[in-house]
Short mmCIF file of C-alpha atoms and ligand atoms in Angstrom, two decimals:
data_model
loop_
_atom_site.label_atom_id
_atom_site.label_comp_id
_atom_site.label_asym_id
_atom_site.label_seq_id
_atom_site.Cartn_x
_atom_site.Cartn_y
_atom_site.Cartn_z
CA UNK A 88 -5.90 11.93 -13.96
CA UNK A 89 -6.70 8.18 -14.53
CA UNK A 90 -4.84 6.29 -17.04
CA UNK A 91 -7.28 3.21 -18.32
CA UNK A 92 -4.94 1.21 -20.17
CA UNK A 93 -1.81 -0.96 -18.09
CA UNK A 94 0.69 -2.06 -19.41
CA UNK A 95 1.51 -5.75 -19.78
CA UNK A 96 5.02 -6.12 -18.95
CA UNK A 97 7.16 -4.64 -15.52
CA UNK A 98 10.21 -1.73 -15.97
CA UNK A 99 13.00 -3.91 -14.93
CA UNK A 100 13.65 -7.65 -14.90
CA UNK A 101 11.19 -9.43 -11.79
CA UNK A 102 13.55 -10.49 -9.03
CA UNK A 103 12.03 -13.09 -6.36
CA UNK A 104 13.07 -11.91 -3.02
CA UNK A 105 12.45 -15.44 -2.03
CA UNK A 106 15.55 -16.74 -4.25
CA UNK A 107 17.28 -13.53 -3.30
CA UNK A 108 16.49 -14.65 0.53
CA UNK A 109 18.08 -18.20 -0.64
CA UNK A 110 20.99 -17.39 -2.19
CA UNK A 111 22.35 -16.39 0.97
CA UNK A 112 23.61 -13.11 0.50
CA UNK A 113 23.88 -10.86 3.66
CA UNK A 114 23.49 -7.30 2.25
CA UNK A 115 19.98 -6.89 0.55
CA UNK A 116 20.11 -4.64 -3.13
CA UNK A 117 20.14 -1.07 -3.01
CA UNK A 118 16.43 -1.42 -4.12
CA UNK A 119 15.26 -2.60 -1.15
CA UNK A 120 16.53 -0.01 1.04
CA UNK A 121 14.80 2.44 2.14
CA UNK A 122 15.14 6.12 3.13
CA UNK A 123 15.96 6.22 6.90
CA UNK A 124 12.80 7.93 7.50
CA UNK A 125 10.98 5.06 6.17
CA UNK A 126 12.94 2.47 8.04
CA UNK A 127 10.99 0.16 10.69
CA UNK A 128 13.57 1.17 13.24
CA UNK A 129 13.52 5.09 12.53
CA UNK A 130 9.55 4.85 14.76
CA UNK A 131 10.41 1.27 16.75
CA UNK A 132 12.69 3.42 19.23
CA UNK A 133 10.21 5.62 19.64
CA UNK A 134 7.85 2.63 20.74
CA UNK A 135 10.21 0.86 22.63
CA UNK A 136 10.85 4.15 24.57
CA UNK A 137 6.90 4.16 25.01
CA UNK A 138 6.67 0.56 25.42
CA UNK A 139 8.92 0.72 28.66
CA UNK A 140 7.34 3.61 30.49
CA UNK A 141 3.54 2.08 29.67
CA UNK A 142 1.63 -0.58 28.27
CA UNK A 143 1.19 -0.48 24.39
CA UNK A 144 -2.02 -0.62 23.44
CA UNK A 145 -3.38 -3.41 21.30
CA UNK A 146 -6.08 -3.97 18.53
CA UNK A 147 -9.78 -5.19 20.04
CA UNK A 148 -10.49 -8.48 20.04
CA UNK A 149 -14.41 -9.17 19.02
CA UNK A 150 -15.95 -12.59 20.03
CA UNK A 151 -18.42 -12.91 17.04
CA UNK A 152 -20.47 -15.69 18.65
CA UNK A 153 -22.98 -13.17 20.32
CA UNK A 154 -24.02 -12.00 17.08
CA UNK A 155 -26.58 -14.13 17.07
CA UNK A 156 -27.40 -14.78 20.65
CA UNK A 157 -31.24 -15.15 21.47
CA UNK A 158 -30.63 -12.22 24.21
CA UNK A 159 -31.12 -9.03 22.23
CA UNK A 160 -28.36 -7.36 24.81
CA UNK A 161 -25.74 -9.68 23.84
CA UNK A 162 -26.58 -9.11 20.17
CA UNK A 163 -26.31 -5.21 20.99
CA UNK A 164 -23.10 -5.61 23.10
CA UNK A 165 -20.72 -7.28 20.48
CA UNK A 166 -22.25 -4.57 17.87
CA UNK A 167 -21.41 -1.80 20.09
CA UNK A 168 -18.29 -3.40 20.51
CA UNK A 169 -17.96 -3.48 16.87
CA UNK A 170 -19.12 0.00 16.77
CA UNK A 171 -15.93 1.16 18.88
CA UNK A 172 -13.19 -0.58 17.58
CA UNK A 173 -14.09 1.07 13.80
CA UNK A 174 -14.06 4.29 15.01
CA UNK A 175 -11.00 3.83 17.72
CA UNK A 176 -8.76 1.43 15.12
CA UNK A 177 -10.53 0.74 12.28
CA UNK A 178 -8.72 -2.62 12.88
CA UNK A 179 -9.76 -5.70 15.14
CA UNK A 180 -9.20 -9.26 15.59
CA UNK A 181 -12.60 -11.35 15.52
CA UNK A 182 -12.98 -15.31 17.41
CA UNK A 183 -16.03 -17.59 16.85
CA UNK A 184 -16.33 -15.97 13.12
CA UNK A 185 -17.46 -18.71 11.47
CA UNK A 186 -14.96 -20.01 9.81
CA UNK A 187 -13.39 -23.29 9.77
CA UNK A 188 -10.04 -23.30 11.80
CA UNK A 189 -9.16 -26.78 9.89
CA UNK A 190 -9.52 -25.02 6.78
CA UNK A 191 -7.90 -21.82 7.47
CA UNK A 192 -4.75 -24.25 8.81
CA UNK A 193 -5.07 -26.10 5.67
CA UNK A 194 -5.29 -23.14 3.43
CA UNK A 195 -2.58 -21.48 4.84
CA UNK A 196 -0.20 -24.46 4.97
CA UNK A 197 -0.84 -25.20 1.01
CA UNK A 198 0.11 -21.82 0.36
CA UNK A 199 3.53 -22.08 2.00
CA UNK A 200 4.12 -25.30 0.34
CA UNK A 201 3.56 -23.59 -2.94
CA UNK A 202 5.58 -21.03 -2.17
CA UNK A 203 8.38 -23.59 -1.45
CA UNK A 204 7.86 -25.60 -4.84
CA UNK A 205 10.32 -25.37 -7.48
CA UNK A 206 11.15 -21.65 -8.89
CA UNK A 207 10.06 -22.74 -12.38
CA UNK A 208 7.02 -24.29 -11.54
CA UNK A 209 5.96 -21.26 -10.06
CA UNK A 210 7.41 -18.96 -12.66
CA UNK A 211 4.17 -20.10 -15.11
CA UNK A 212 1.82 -18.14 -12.94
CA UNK A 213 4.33 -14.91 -13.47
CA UNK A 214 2.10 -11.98 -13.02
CA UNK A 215 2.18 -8.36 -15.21
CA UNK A 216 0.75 -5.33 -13.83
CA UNK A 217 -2.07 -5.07 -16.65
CA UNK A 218 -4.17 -7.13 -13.80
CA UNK A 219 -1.83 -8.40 -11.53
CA UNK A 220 -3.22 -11.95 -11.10
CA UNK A 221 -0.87 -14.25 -10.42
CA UNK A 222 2.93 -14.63 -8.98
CA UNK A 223 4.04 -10.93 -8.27
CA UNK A 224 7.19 -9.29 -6.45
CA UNK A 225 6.59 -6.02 -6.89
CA UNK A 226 3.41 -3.66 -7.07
CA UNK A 227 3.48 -0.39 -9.32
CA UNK A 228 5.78 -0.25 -12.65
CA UNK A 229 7.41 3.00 -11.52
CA UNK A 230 11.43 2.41 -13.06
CA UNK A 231 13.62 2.62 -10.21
CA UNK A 232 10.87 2.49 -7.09
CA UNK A 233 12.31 1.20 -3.98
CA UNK A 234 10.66 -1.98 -3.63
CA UNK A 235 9.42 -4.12 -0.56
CA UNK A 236 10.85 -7.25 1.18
CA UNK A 237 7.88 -9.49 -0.49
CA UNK A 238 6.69 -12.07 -2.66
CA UNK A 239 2.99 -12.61 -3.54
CA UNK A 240 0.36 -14.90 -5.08
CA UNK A 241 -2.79 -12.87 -6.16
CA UNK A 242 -6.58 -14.17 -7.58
CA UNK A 243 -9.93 -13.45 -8.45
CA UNK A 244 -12.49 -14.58 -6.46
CA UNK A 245 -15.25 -12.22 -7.28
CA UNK A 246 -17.27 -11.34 -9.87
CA UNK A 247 -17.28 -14.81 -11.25
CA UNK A 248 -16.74 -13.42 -14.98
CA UNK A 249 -13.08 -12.10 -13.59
CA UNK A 250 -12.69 -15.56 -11.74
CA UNK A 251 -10.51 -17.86 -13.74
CA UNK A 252 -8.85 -21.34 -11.89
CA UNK A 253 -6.38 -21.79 -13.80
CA UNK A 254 -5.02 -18.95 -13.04
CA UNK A 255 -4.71 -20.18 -9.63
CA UNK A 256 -1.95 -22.86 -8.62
CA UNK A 257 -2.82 -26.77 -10.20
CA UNK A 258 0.15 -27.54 -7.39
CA UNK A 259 -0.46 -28.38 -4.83
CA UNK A 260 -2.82 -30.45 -5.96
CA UNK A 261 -5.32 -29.31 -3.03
CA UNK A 262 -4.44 -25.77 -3.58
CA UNK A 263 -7.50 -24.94 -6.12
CA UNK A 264 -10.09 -27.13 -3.95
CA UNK A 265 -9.10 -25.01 -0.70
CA UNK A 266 -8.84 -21.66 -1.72
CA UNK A 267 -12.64 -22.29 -3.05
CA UNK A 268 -13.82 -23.39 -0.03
CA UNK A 269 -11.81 -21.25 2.13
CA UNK A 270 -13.06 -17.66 -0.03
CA UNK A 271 -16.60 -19.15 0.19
CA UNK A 272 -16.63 -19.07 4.13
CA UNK A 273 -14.56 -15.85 4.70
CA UNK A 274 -17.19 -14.25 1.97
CA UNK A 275 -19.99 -15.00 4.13
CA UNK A 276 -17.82 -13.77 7.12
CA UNK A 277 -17.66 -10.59 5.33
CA UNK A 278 -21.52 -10.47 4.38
CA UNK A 279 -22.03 -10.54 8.35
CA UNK A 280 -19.70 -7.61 8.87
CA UNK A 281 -21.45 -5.71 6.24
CA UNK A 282 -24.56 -5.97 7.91
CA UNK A 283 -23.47 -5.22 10.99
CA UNK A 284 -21.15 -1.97 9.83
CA UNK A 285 -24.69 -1.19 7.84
CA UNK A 286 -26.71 -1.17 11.38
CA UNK A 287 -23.91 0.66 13.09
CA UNK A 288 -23.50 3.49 10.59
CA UNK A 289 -27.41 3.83 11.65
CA UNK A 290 -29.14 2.61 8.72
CA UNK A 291 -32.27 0.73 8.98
CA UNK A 292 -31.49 -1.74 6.33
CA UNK A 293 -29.09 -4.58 7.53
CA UNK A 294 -28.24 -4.91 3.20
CA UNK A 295 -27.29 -1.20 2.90
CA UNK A 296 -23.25 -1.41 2.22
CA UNK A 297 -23.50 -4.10 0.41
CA UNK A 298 -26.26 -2.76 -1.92
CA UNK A 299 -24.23 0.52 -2.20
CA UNK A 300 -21.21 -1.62 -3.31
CA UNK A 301 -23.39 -3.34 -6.40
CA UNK A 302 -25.27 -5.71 -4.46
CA UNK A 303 -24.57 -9.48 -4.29
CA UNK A 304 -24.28 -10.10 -7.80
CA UNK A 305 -21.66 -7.26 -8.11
CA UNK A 306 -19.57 -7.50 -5.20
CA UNK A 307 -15.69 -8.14 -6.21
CA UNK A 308 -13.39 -10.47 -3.84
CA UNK A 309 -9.66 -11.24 -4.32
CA UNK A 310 -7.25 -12.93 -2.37
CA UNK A 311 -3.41 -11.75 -2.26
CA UNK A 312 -1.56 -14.38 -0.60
CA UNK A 313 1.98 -12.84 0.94
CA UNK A 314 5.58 -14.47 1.27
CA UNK A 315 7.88 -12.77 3.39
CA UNK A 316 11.24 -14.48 3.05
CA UNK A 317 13.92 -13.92 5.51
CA UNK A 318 15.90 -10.90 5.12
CA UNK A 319 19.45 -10.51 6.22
CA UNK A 320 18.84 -6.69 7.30
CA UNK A 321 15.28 -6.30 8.32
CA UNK A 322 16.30 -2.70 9.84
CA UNK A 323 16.73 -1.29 6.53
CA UNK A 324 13.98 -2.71 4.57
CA UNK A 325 9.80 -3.18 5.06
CA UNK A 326 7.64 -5.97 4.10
CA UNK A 327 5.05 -4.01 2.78
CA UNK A 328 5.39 0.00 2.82
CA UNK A 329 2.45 1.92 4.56
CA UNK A 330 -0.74 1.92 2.91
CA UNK A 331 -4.18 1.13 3.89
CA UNK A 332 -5.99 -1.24 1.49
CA UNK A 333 -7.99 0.33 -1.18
CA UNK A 334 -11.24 -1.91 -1.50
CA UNK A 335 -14.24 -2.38 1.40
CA UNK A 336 -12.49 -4.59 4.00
CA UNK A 337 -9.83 -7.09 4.33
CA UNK A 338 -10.07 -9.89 6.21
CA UNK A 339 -6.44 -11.49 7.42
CA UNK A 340 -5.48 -14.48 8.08
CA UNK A 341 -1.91 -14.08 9.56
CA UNK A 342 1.02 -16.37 9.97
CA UNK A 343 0.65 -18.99 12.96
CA UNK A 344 4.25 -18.63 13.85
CA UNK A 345 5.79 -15.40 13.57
CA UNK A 346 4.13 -11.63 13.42
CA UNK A 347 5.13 -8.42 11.58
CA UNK A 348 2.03 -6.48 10.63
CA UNK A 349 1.85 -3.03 12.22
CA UNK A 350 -0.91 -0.64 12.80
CA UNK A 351 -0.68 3.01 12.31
CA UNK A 352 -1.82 4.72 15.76
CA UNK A 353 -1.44 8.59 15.60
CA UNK A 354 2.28 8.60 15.36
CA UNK A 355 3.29 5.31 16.40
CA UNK A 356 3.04 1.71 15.34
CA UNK A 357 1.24 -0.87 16.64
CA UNK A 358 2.54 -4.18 16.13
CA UNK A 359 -0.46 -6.86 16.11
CA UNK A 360 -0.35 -10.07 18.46
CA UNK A 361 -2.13 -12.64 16.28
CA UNK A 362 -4.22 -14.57 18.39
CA UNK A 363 -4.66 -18.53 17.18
CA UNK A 364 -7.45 -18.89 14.84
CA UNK A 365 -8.68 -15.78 14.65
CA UNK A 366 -8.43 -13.26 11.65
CA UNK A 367 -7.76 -9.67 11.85
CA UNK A 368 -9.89 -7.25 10.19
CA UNK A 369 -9.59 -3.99 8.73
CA UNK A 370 -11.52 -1.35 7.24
CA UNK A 371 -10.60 0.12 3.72
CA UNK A 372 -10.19 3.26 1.50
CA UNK A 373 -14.41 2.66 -0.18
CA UNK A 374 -15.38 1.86 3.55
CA UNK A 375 -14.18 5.43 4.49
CA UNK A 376 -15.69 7.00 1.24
CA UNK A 377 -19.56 5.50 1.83
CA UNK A 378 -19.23 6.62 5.58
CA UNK A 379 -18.10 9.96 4.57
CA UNK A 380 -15.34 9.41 7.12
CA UNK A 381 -17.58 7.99 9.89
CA UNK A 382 -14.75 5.23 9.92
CA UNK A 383 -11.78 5.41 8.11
CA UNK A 384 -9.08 2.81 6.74
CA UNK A 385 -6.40 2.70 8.56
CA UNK A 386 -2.13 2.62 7.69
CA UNK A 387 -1.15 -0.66 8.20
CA UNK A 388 2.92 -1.99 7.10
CA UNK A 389 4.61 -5.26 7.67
CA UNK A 390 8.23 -5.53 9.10
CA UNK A 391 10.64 -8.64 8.51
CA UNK A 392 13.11 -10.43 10.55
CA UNK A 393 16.14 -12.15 9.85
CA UNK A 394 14.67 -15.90 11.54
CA UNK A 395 11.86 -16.98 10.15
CA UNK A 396 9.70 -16.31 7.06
CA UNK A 397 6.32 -15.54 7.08
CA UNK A 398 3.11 -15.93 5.39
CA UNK A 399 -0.45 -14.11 5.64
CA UNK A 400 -3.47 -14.28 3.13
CA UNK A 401 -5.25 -11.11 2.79
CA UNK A 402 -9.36 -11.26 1.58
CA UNK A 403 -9.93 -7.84 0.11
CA UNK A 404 -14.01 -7.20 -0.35
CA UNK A 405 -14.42 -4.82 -2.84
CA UNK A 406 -17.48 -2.73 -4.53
CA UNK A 407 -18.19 -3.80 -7.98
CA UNK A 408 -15.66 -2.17 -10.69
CA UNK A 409 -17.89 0.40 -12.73
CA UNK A 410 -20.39 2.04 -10.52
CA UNK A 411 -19.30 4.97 -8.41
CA UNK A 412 -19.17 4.85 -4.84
CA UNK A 413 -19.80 8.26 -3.12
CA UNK A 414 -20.70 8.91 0.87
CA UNK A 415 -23.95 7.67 1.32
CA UNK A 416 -27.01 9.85 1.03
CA UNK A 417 -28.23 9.11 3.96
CA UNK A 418 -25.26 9.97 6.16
CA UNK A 419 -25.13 13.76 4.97
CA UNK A 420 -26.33 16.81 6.41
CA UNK A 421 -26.17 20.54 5.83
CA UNK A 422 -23.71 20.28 8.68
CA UNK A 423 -21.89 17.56 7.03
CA UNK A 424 -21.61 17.29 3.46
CA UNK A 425 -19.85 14.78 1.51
CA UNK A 426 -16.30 15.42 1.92
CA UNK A 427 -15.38 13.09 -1.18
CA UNK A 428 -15.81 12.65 -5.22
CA UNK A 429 -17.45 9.80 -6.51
CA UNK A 430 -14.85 7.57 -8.37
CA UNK A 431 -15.52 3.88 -9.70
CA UNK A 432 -13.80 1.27 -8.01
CA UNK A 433 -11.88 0.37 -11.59
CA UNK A 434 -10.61 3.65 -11.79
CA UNK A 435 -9.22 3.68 -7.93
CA UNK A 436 -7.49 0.67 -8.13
CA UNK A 437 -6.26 1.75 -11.38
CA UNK A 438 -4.22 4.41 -9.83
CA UNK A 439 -2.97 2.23 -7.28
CA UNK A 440 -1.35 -0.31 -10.17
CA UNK A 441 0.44 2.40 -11.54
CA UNK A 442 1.76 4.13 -8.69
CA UNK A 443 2.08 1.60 -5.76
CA UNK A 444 1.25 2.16 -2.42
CA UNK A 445 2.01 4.77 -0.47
CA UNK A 446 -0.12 5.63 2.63
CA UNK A 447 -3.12 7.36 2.47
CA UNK A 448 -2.33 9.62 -0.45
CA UNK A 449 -4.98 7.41 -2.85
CA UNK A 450 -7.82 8.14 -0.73
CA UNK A 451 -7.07 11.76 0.46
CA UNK A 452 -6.69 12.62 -3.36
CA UNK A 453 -10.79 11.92 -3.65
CA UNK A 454 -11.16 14.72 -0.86
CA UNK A 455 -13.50 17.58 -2.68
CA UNK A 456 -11.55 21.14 -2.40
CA UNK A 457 -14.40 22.65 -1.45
CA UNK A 458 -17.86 21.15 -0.06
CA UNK A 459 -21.12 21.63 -1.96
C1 OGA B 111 -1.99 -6.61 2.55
C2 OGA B 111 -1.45 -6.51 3.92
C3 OGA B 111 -0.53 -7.57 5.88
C4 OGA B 111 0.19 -8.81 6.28
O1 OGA B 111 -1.79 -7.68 1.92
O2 OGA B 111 -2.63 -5.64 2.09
O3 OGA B 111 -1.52 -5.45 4.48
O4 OGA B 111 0.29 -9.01 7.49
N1 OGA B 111 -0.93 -7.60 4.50
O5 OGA B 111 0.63 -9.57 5.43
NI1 NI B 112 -2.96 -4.18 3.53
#
């Protein structure tokens, strides 16, 4: 089922969509458009229609500061609140995490100035799909694939034999500088989580997820930085197609200006309010494996618009490469047995830079066919 080997070079010629955004035209390429089922609009009316007769519901937001309160009720409140929003959205927007809000600001900001440096001096990070590091437009190397409304910047951060700086951008000259400081402090945001999700899922050991994703020394972390560049008809196209992210958790920091990610909730979309200096956080496809479906990742998409452009860095936290990851011992019983295959990490994400994204399909393919 799992092909080992990528190839180095993409089926048809990259296009940027920021230059295509640029030039000005006002009909996007054929390859951007997608089936009307897919379109943003096709399930918008729907949610307008539901939007006008009630409230739309929103993602949780989770003060973090009580994490650490002296007063073991506080502590248990913001867990339990924790506890919820996994199993209710498996997405949530957490305040007082931690992290600097000078450095997410300044993180953010050199990555739109990179994105608006000179096409050529961004063309020498030019990414291929053997490991995708680097400037990207596209993700799969299916020949003729609709594609989305999106330009990208992705890196290594984690394990430190896969992380390589000069693969990241020497321009801006601050560009390398932040994006070490800034992974350093969102890692340590996701360490907290981890214990926390740990403790919720009812183990007694605060280290459990992150031991049964390779332990400290193993853990992977990458960081895909997104451009979306205006698009003349945002009605026909999508940002990013459905799909919920494949590793642990990703931690977002969206744009300050404008928003466009959406939420899959039952049948509708949900589209997030970004609060100022917060991050959104989401659960992923090796998340929903270890917890034998205790949480699950959730479908997430990003829509455009014809005013601004946008930019979001995603943190993905992933389980080391080559050991499997399985539902955890612990969490099965006669009554509930593991309802998934162990697969390495390597080999899922494998699958994924082949075939692209497309919903859930990656992570419903592990499902066994029958439970022993
Ligand atoms: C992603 C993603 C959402 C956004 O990069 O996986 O879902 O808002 N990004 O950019
Ligand atoms: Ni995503």
């Amino acid at each position: 089922m799992v092909i080992s080997t990528l190839q180095t070079t993409w089926p048809e010629p990259i296009v940027r969509v920021q230059s295509l955004s640029d030039s000005g035209i006002n009909a996007i390429p054929e390859c951007y458009v997608k089936p009307i089922k897919d379109r943003p609009s096709t399930t918008c009316s729907l949610l307008v229609h539901h939007h006008e007769s009630s409230h739309q519901p929103d993602i949780p937001v989770i003060n973090l500061a009580n994490l650490y309160a002296d007063d073991p009720t506080l502590r248990k409140n913001t867990m339990d609140l924790i506890s919820e929003a996994c199993r209710e959205w498996g997405f949530f927007q957490v305040i007082n995490h931690g992290v600097s809000h000078r450095l997410m600001e300044a993180t953010r900001s050199v990555w739109r100035d990179f994105f608006h440096l000179p096409l050529d001096v961004k063309q020498e990070y030019a990414n291929s799909p053997a490991t995708y590091e680097g400037y990207g437009s596209r993700l799969g190397v299916e020949k003729g694939a609709k594609l989305d409304w999106s330009d990208y910047f992705f890196l290594h951060f984690l394990p430190l034999s896969l992380r390589d700086e000069s693969k990241w951008p020497s321009l801006p000259s601050s560009c390398r500088e932040l994006v070490g400081e800034y992974s350093e402090q969102v890692l340590k945001l996701c360490g907290k989580l981890m214990k926390v999700l740990s403790l919720n899922l009812g183990s007694e050991d605060e280290d459990y997820l992150e031991n049964a994703f390779g332990g400290k020394q193993g853990i992977g972390a990458s960081l895909r930085v997104n451009l979306y560049p205006k698009c003349p008809q945002p009605d026909l196209t999508l940002g990013i197609s459905p799909h919920s992210d494949p590793g642990g958790i990703t931690i977002l920091l969206p744009d300050d200006r404008v928003s466009g990610l959406q939420v899959r909730k039952g049948d509708a979309w949900v589209t997030v309010k970004p609060i100022p200096n917060a991050f959104i956080v989401n659960l992923a496809d090796q998340l929903q494996v270890v917890s034998n479906a205790k949480y699950k990742s959730v479908e997430h998409r990003v829509v455009v618009n014809s005013r601004e452009e946008r930019v979001s860095l995603a943190f993905f936290y992933n389980p080391r490469g080559d050991i499997a990851i399985e539902p955890a011992k612990q969490l099965l019983t006669n009554n509930e047995p593991a309802l998934y295959q162990p697969m390495t990490f390597n080999e899922y994400r494998t699958f994924i830079r082949l075939n692209g994204l497309h919903g859930k399909s990656q992570v419903e393919s592990l499902i066994k066919s029958r439970p022993n």
